[in-house]
Coordinates of C-alpha atoms in Angstrom, one line a residue:
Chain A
X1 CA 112.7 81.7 99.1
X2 CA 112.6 84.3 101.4
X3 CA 115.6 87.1 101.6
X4 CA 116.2 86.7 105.0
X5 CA 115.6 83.4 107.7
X6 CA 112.2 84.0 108.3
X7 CA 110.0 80.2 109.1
X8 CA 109.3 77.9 106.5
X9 CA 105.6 77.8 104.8
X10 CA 104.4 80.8 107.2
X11 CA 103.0 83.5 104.5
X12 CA 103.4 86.6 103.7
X13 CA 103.7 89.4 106.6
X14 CA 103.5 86.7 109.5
X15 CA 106.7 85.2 108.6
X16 CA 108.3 88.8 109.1
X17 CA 106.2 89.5 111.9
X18 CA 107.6 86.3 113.6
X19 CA 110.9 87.0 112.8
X20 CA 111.1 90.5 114.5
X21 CA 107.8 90.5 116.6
X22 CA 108.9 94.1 118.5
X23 CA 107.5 95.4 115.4
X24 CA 105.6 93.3 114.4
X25 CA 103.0 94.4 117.5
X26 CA 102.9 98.2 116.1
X27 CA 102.4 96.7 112.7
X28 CA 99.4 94.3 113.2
X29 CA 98.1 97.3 115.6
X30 CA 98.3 99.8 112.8
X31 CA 95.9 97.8 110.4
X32 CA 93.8 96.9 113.3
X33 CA 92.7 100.4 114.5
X34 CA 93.2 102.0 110.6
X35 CA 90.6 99.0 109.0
X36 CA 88.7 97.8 111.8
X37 CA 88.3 101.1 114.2
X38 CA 86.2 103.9 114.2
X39 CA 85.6 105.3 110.6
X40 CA 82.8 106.8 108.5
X41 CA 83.5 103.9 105.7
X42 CA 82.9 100.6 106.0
X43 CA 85.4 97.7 107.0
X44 CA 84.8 96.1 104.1
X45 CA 85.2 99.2 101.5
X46 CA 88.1 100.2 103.6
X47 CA 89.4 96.5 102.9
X48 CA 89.1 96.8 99.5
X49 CA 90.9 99.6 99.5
X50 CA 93.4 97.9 100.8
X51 CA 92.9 95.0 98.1
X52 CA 93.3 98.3 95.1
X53 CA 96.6 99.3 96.7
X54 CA 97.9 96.3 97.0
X55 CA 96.9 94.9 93.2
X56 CA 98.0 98.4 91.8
X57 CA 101.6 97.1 93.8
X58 CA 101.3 93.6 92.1
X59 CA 102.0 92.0 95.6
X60 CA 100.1 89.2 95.6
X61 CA 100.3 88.1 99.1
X62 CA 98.5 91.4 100.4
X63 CA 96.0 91.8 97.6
X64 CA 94.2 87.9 97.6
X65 CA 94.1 88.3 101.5
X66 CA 92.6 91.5 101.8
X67 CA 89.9 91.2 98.9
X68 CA 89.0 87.5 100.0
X69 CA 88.7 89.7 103.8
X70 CA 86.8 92.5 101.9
X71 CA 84.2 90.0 100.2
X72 CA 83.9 88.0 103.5
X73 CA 82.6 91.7 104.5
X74 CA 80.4 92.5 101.6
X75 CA 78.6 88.7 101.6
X76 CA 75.7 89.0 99.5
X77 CA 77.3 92.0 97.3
X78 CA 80.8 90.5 97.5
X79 CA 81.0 90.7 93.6
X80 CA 81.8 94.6 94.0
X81 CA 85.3 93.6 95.3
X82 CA 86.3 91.7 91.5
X83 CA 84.4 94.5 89.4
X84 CA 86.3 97.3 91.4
X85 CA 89.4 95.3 90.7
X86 CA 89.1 94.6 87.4
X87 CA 87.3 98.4 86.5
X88 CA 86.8 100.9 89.0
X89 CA 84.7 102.9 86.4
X90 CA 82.7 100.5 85.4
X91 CA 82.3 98.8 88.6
X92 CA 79.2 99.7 90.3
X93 CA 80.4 100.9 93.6
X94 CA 79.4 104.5 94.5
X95 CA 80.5 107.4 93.1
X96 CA 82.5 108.4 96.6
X97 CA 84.4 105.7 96.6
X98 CA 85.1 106.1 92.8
X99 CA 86.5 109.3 94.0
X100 CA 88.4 108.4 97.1
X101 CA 89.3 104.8 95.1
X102 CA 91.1 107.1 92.5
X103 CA 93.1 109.2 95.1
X104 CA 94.3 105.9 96.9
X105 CA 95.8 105.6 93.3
X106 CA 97.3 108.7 93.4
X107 CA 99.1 107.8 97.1
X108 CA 99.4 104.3 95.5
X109 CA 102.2 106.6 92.6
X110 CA 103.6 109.0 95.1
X111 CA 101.8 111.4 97.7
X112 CA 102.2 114.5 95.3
X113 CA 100.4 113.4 92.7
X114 CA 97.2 114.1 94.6
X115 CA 96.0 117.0 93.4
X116 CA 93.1 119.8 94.9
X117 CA 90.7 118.9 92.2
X118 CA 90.6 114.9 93.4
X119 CA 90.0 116.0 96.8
X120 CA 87.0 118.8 95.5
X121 CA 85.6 115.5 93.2
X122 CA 85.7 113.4 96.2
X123 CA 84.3 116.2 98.7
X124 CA 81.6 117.0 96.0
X125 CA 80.5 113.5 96.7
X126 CA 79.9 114.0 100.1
X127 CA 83.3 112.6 101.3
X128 CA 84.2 114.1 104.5
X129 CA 88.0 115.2 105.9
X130 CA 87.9 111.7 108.0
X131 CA 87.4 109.9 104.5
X132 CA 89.6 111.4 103.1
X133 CA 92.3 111.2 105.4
X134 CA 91.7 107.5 105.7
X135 CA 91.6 106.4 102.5
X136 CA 95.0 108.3 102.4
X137 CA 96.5 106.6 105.3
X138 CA 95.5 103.4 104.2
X139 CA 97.0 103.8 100.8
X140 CA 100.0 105.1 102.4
X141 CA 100.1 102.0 104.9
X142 CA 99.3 99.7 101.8
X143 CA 102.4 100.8 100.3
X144 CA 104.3 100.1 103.4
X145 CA 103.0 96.8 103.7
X146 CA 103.7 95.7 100.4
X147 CA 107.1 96.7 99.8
X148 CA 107.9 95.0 103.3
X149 CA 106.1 91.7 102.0
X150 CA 107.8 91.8 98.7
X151 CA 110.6 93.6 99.3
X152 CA 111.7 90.4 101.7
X153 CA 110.5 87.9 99.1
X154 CA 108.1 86.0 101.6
X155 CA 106.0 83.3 101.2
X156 CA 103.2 83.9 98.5
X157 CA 100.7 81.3 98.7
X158 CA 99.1 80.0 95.5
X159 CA 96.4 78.4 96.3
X160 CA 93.1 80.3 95.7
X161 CA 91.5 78.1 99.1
X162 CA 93.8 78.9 101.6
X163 CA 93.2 83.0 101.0
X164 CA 89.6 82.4 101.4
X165 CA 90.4 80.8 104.8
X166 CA 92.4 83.6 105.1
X167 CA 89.4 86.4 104.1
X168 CA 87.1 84.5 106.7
X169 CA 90.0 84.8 109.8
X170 CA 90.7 88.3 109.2
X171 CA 86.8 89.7 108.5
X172 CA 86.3 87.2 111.7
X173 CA 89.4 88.3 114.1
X174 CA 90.8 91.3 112.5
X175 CA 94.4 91.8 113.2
X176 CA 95.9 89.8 115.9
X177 CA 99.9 89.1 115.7
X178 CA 101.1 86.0 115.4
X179 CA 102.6 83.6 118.2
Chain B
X1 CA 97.5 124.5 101.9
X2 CA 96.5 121.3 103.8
X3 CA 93.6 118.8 102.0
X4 CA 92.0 118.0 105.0
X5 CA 91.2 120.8 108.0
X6 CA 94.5 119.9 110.5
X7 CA 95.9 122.3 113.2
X8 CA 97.8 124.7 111.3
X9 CA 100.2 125.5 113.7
X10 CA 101.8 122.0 113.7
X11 CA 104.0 121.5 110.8
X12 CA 104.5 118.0 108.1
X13 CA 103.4 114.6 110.0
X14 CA 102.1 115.6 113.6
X15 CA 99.5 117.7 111.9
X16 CA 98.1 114.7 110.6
X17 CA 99.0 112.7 113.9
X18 CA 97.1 115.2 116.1
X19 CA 94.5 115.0 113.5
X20 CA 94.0 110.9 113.9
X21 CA 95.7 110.1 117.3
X22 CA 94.5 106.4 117.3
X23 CA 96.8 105.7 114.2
X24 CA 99.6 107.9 115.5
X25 CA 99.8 105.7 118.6
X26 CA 101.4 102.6 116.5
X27 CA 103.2 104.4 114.0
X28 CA 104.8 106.8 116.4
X29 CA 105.6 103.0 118.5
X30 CA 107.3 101.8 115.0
X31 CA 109.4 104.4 114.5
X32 CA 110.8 104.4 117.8
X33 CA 111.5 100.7 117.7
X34 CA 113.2 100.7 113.9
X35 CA 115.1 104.6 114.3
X36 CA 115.6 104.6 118.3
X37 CA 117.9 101.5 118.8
X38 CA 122.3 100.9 117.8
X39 CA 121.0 96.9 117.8
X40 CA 122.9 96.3 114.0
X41 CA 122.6 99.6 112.8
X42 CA 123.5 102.9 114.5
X43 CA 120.9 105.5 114.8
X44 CA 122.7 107.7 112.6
X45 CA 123.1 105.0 109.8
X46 CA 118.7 104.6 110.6
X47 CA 118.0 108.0 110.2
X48 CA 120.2 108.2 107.1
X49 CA 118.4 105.5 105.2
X50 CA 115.3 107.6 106.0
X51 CA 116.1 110.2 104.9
X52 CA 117.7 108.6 101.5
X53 CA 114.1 107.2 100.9
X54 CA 112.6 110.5 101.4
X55 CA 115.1 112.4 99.3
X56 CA 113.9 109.6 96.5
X57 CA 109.7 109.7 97.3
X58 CA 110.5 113.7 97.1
X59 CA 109.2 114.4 100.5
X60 CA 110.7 117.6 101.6
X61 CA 109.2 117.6 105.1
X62 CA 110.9 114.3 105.6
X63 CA 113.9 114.6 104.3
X64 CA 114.7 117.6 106.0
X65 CA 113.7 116.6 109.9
X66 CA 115.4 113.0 109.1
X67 CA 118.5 114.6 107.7
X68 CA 118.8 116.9 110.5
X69 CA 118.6 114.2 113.0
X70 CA 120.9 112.2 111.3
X71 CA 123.3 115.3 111.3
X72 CA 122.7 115.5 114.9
X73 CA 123.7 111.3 115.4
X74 CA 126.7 112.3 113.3
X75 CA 127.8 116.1 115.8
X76 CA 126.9 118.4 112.7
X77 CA 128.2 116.6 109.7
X78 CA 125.8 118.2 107.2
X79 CA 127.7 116.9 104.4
X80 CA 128.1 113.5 104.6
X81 CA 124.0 113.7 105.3
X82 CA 123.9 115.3 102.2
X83 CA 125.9 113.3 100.2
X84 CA 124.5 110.4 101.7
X85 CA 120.8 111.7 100.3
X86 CA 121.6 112.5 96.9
X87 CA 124.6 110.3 95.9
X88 CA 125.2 107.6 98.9
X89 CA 127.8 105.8 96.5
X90 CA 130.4 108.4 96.8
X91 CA 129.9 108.7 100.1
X92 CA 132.2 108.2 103.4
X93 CA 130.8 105.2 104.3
X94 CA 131.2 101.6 104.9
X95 CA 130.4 99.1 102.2
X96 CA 128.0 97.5 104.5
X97 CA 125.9 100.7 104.5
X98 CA 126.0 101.0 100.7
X99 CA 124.7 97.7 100.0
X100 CA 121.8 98.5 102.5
X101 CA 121.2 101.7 100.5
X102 CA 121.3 100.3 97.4
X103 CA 118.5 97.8 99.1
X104 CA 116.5 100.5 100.5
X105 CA 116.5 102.4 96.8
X106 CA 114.8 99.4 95.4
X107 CA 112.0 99.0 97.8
X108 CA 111.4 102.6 97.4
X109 CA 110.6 101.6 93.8
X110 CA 108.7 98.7 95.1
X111 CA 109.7 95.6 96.7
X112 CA 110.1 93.2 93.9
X113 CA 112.6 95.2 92.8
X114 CA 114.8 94.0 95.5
X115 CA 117.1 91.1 94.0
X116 CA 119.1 88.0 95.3
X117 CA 122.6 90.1 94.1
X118 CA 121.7 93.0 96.6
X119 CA 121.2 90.7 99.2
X120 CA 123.9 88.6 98.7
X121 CA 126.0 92.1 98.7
X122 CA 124.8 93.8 101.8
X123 CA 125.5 90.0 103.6
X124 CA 129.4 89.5 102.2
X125 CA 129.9 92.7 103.7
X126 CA 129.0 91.8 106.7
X127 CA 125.0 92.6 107.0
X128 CA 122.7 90.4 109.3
X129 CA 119.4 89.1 108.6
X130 CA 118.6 91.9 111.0
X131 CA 120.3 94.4 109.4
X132 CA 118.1 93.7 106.0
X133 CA 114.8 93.9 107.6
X134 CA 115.4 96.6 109.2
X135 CA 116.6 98.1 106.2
X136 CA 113.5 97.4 104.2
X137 CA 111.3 98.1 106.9
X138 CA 112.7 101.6 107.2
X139 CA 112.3 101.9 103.5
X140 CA 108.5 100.5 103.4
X141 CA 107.7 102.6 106.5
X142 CA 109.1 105.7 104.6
X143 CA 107.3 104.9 101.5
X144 CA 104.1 105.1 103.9
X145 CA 105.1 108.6 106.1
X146 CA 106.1 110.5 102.9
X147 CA 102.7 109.2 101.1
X148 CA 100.3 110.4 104.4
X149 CA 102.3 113.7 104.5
X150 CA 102.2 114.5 100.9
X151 CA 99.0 112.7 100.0
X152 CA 97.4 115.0 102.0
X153 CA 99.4 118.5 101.4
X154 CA 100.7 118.2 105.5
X155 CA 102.1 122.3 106.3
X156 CA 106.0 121.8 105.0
X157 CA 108.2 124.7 106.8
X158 CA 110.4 125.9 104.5
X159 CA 112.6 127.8 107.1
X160 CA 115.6 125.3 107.0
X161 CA 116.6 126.9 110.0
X162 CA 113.9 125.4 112.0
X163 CA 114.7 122.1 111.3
X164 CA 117.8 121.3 113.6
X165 CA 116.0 122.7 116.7
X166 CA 113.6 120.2 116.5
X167 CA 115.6 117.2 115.2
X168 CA 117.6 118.0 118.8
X169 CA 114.0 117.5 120.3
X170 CA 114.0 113.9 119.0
X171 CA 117.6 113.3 119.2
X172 CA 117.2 113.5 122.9
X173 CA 113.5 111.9 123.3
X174 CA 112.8 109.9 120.3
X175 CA 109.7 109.9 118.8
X176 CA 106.3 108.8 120.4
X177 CA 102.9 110.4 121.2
X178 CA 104.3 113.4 123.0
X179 CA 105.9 114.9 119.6
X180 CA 102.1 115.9 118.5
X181 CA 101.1 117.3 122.3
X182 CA 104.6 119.9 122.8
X183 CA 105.4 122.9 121.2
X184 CA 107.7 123.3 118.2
X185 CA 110.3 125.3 118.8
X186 CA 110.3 126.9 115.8
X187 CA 106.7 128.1 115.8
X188 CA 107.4 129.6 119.3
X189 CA 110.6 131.4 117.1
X190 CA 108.2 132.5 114.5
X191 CA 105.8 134.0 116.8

């Protein structure tokens, strides 16, 4: 059960969204612009981002939604998103986002553990200052998101089905708050 | 120095806002909704539990503009700030505001490490379901601005006496897209 009265059976971050939906607006219009706006990587690697984040956080809620979203993006290669999450290494995603994968980690931990030499591996994969500053941001954002999900004890669905509705909404409609 | 190329002379977050001013927009919106409102929680008793959170991620840029604009909320009590930062159980402050803190500690270490007892705390003495979100949203959002600031090396002015001229800045305006387009005050000092 939820920490606070939020709705019954509403999951996850809608439930908290609904219950204070001044900020809830800022919230669903962060993720919108930061996964679905202008950016040199791809919605569905900055998804899985997203999904890495979120699994390295163990919140449940946030990592089956976004890596059903970010293998609704993929389609035909949506099998990176489970190799990544199981192995980055031996996944076979490319070496950039290896790179950039392993400094969301780092943000994942704290922001000083990002070091120079994980920016010069990433930037000596052809990862550019806009890369890098989203994959930061989004890590950053992830670990935001998460703690409010958890932190609030909301609704966790079980069911793998209803993420995969989920994955198909989200790749579909992006972010769109709640009425 | 910075990881990415940012404008140098704009120190800690609105480096990295004037860098990516389509994100800024909403998170700039977010923290003037959860740190610009007395609804529940004071301003003061807001900025404090950012700047707690900071103290704990290690985020020297945050924790100093947030305790200085608590310190301005509370007319220039540095110390309770302090104390508030570093060891908020002996401070001079109301049980209500300890329970909170102790909430906002644990989602700084993530936010299952939140538990029924805290909550059941911060409510007997008097907190609202209000009051807890807010908390933990304050928390998360902290856990997010002192990862993007670190995470990528944001300019951190070590001048503490720069601080308190621009916590006034927000005191009076509160936070929002302008805070990336006017001039420090402390880089026209400098100059």
């Amino acid at each position: 059960m939820a920490h606070i009265e939020v709705e019954e059976n509403v999951p996850g971050i809608r439930s908290l969204v609904m219950f204070r939906p001044e900020t809830g607006k800022p919230l669903y219009e962060l993720a919108q612009v930061l996964l679905r706006g202008e950016s040199p990587l791809t919605e569905a690697e900055r998804e899985l981002i997203a999904a890495y984040v979120s699994k390295r956080n163990d919140t449940m809620f946030c990592t089956m939604s976004h890596a059903a979203t970010s293998r609704e993006l993929y389609g035909s290669e949506k099998n990176i998103v489970d190799d990544v999450l199981n192995d980055v290494q031996q996944s076979e995603i490319s070496d950039k986002m290896k790179a950039l994968l392993n400094i969301a980690g780092k943000v994942q931990i704290l922001g000083k553990e990002v070091l120079p030499e994980d920016i010069e591996a990433a930037r000596k994969q052809g990862a550019d200052d806009r890369e890098i500053h989203d994959t930061v941001l989004i890590a950053a954002t992830f670990s935001m998101y998460n703690r409010y999900v958890d932190g609030l004890a909301s609704f966790t669905p079980t069911d793998p089905e209803e993420y995969i509705e989920m994955g198909k909404r989200m790749a579909e409609k992006g972010y769109v708050t709640p009425k | 120095m910075p990881h990415i190329n940012v404008d140098e002379t704009l120190p800690g977050i609105r480096s990295l806002m004037a860098f990516s001013p389509d994100t800024a927009e909403p998170m700039g919106k977010l923290a003037n909704l959860l740190l610009r409102t007395n609804e529940g929680l004071s301003m003061a008793e807001r900025e404090m539990i950012a700047a707690h959170v900071s103290y704990l991620n290690d985020c020297f840029y945050c924790q100093q503009s947030h305790g200085a604009i608590a310190v301005c909320y509370l007319n220039g009590n540095e110390a309770l700030v302090e104390q508030v930062k570093k060891d908020y159980k002996q401070a001079d402050i109301s049980d209500k505001m300890k329970a909170l803190l102790s909430i906002a500690g644990s989602v700084q270490k993530g936010g299952k490490h939140v538990t029924e007892v805290q909550i059941e705390e911060a409510k007997e003495s008097g907190a609202t379901d209000k009051d807890i979100h807010d908390t933990v949203l304050i928390a998360a959002m902290f856990c997010m601005f002192n990862r993007y600031v670190d995470g990528l090396a944001a300019n951190t002015p070590t001048d503490l006496s720069t601080y308190p001229l621009r916590a006034k800045q927000i005191a009076e305006k509160g936070y929002g897209n302008y805070i990336f387009s006017t001039p420090q005050p402390a880089s026209i000092i400098n100059k």
